[in-house]
PDB file of C-alpha atoms in Angstrom:
ATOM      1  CA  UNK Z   1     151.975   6.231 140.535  1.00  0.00           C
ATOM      2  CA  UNK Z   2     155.550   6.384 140.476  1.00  0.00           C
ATOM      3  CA  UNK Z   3     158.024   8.534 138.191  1.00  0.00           C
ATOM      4  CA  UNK Z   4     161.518   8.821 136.951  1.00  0.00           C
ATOM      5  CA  UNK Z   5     163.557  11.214 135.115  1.00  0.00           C
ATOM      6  CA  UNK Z   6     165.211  10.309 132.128  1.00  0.00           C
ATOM      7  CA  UNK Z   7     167.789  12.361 131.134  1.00  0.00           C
ATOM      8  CA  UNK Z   8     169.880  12.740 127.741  1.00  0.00           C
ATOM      9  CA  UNK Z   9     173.220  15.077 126.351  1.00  0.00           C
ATOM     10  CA  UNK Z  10     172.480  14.508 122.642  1.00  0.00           C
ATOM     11  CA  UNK Z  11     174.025  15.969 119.438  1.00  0.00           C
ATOM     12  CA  UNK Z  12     171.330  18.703 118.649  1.00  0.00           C
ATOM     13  CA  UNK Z  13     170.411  16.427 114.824  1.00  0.00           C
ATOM     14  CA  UNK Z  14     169.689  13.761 116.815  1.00  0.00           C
ATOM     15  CA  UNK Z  15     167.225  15.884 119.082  1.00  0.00           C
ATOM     16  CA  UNK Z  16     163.867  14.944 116.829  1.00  0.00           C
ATOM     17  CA  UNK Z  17     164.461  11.281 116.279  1.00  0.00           C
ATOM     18  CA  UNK Z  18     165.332  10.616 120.049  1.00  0.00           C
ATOM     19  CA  UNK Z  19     161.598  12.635 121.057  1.00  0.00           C
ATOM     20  CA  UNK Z  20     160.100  10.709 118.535  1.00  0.00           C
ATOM     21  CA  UNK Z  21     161.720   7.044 120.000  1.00  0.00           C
ATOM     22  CA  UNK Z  22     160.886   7.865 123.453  1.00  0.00           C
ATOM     23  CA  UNK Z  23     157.138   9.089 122.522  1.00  0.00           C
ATOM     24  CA  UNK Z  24     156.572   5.846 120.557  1.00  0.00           C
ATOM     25  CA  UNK Z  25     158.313   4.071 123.874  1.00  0.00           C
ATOM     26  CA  UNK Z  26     155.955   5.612 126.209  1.00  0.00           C
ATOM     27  CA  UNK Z  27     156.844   8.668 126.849  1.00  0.00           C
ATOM     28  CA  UNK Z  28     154.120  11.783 127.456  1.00  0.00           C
ATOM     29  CA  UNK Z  29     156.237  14.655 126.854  1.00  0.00           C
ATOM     30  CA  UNK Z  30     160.016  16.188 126.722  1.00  0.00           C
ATOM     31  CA  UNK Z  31     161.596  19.518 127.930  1.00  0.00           C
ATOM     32  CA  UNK Z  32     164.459  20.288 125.694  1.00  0.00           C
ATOM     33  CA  UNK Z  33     166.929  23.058 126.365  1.00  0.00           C
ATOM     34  CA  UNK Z  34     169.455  24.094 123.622  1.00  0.00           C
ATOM     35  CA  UNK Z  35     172.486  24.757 123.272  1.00  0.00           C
ATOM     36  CA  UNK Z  36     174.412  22.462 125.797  1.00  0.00           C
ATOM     37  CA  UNK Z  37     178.315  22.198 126.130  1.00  0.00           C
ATOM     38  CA  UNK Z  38     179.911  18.841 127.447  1.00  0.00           C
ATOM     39  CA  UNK Z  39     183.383  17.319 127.047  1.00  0.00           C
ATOM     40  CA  UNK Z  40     183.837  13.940 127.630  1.00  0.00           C
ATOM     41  CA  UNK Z  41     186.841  11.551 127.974  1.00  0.00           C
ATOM     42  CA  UNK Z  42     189.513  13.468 125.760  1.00  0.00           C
ATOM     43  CA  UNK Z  43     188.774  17.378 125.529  1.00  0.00           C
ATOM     44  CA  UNK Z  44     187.619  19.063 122.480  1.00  0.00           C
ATOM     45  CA  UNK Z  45     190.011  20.560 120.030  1.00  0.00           C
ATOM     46  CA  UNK Z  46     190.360  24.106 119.330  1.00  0.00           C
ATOM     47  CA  UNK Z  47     191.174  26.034 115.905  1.00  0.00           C
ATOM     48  CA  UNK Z  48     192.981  29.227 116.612  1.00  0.00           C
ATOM     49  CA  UNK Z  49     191.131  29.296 120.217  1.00  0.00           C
ATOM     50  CA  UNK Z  50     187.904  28.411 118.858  1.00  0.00           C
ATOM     51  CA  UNK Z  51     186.292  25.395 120.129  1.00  0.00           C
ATOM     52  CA  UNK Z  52     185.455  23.089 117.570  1.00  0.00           C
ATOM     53  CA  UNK Z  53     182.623  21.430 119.052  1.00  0.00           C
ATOM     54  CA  UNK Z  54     179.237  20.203 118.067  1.00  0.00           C
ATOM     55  CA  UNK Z  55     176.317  21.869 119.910  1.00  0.00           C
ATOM     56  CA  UNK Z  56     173.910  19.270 122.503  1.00  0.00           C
ATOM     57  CA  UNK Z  57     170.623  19.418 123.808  1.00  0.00           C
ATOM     58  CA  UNK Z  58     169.216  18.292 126.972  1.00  0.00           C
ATOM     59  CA  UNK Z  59     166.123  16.333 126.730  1.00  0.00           C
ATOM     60  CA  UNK Z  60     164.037  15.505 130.205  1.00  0.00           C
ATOM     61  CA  UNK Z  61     161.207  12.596 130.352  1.00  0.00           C
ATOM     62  CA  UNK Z  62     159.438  12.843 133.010  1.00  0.00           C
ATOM     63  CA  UNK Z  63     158.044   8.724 132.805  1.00  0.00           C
ATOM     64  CA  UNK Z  64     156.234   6.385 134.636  1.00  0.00           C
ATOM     65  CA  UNK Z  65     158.723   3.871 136.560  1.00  0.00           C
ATOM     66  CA  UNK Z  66     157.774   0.863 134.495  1.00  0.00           C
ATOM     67  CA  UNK Z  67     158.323   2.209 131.428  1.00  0.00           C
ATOM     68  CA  UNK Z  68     161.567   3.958 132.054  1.00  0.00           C
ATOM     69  CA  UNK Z  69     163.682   1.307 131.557  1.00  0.00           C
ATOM     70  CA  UNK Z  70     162.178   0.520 127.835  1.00  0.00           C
ATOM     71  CA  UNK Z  71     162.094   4.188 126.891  1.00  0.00           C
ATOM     72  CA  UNK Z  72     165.910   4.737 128.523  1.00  0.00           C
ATOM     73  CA  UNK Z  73     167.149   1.635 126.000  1.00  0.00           C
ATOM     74  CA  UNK Z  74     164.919   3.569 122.972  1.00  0.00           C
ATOM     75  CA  UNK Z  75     166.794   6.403 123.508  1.00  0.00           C
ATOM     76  CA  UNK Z  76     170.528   4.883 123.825  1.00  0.00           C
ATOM     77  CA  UNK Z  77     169.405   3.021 120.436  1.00  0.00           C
ATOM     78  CA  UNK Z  78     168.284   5.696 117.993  1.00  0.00           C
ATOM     79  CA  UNK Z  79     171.023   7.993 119.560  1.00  0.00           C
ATOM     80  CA  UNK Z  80     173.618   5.517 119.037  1.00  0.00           C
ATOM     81  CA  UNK Z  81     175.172   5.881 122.576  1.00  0.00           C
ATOM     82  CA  UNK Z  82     177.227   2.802 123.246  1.00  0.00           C
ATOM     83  CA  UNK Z  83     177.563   1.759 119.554  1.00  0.00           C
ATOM     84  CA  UNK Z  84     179.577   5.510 118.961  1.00  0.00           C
ATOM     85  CA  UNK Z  85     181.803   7.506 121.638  1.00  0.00           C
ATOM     86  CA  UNK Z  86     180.874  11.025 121.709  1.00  0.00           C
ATOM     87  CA  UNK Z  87     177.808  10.849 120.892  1.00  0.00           C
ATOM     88  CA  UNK Z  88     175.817  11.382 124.092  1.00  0.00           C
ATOM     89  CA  UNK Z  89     174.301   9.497 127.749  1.00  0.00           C
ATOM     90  CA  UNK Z  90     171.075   9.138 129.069  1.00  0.00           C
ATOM     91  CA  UNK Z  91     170.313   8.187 132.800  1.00  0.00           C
ATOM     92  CA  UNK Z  92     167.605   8.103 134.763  1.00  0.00           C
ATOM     93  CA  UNK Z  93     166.937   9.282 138.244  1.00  0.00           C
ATOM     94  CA  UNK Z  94     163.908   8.721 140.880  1.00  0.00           C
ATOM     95  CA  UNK Z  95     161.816  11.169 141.419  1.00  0.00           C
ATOM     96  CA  UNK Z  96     159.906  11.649 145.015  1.00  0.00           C
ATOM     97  CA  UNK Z  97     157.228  13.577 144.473  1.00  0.00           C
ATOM     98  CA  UNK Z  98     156.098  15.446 141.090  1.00  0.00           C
ATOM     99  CA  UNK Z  99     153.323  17.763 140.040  1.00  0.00           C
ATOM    100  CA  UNK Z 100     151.678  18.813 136.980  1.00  0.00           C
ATOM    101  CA  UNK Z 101     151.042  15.657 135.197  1.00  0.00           C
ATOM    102  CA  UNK Z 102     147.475  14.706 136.795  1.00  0.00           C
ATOM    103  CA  UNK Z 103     146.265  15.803 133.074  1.00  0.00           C
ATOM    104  CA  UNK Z 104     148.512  12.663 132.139  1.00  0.00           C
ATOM    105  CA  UNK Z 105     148.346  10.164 134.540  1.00  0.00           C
ATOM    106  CA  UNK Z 106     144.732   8.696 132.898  1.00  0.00           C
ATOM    107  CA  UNK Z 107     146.257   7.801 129.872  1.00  0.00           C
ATOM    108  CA  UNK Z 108     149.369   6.142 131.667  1.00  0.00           C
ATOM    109  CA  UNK Z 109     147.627   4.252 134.112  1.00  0.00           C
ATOM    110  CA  UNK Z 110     145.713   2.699 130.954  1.00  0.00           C
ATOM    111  CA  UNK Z 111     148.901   2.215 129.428  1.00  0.00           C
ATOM    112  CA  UNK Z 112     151.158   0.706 132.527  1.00  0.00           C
ATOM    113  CA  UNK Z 113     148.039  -1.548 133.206  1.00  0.00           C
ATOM    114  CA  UNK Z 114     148.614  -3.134 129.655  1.00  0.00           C
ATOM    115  CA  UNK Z 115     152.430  -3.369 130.132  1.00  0.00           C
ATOM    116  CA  UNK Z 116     152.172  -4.988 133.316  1.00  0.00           C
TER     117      UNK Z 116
END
């Protein structure tokens, strides 16, 4: 079995409803670190010095191949990604080798077999 890594830079309110769209996608789990900083095509403004800027989260799927494309589109629907600038990216890289997710690969062979 073959996996990829999805990942996304999403406005931390939309953290919950992109889990929830990539679970119901396929997804088995999510890592999601806090507190991310990003700038992307014109740079944030500041206030005095201060950064006014809206805090992201990182979100990684480790997914099964054949449902990464399905669960990267989920994601760059409920988070609004091409529809609203500034709002965040996902990609998705290959991944060579993995470990850790024999506990999951049952339930995604089961799954994959159906897709397919």
């Amino acid at each position: 079995m073959r996996f990829k890594l999805i990942i996304a830079f999403v406005e931390e309110d939309k953290s919950d409803q992109l889990v929830d769209a990539a679970r119901a996608a396929g997804a088995t789990g999510v890592t999601l670190i806090n507190h991310a900083r990003g700038e992307g095509l014109k740079p944030k403004k500041t206030f005095f010095g201060l950064h006014l800027e809206v805090q992201r989260d990182v979100l990684l799927f480790v997914v099964e191949e054949h449902l990464a494309r399905n669960i990267l589109e989920c994601i760059a629907k409920v988070g609004e990604f091409d529809s609203s600038p500034g709002t965040g990216i996902a990609l998705q890289l290959d991944i060579e080798d993995v470990v850790g997710v024999a506990h999951q690969i049952e339930s995604l062979s089961e799954r994959v077999g159906e897709e397919l």
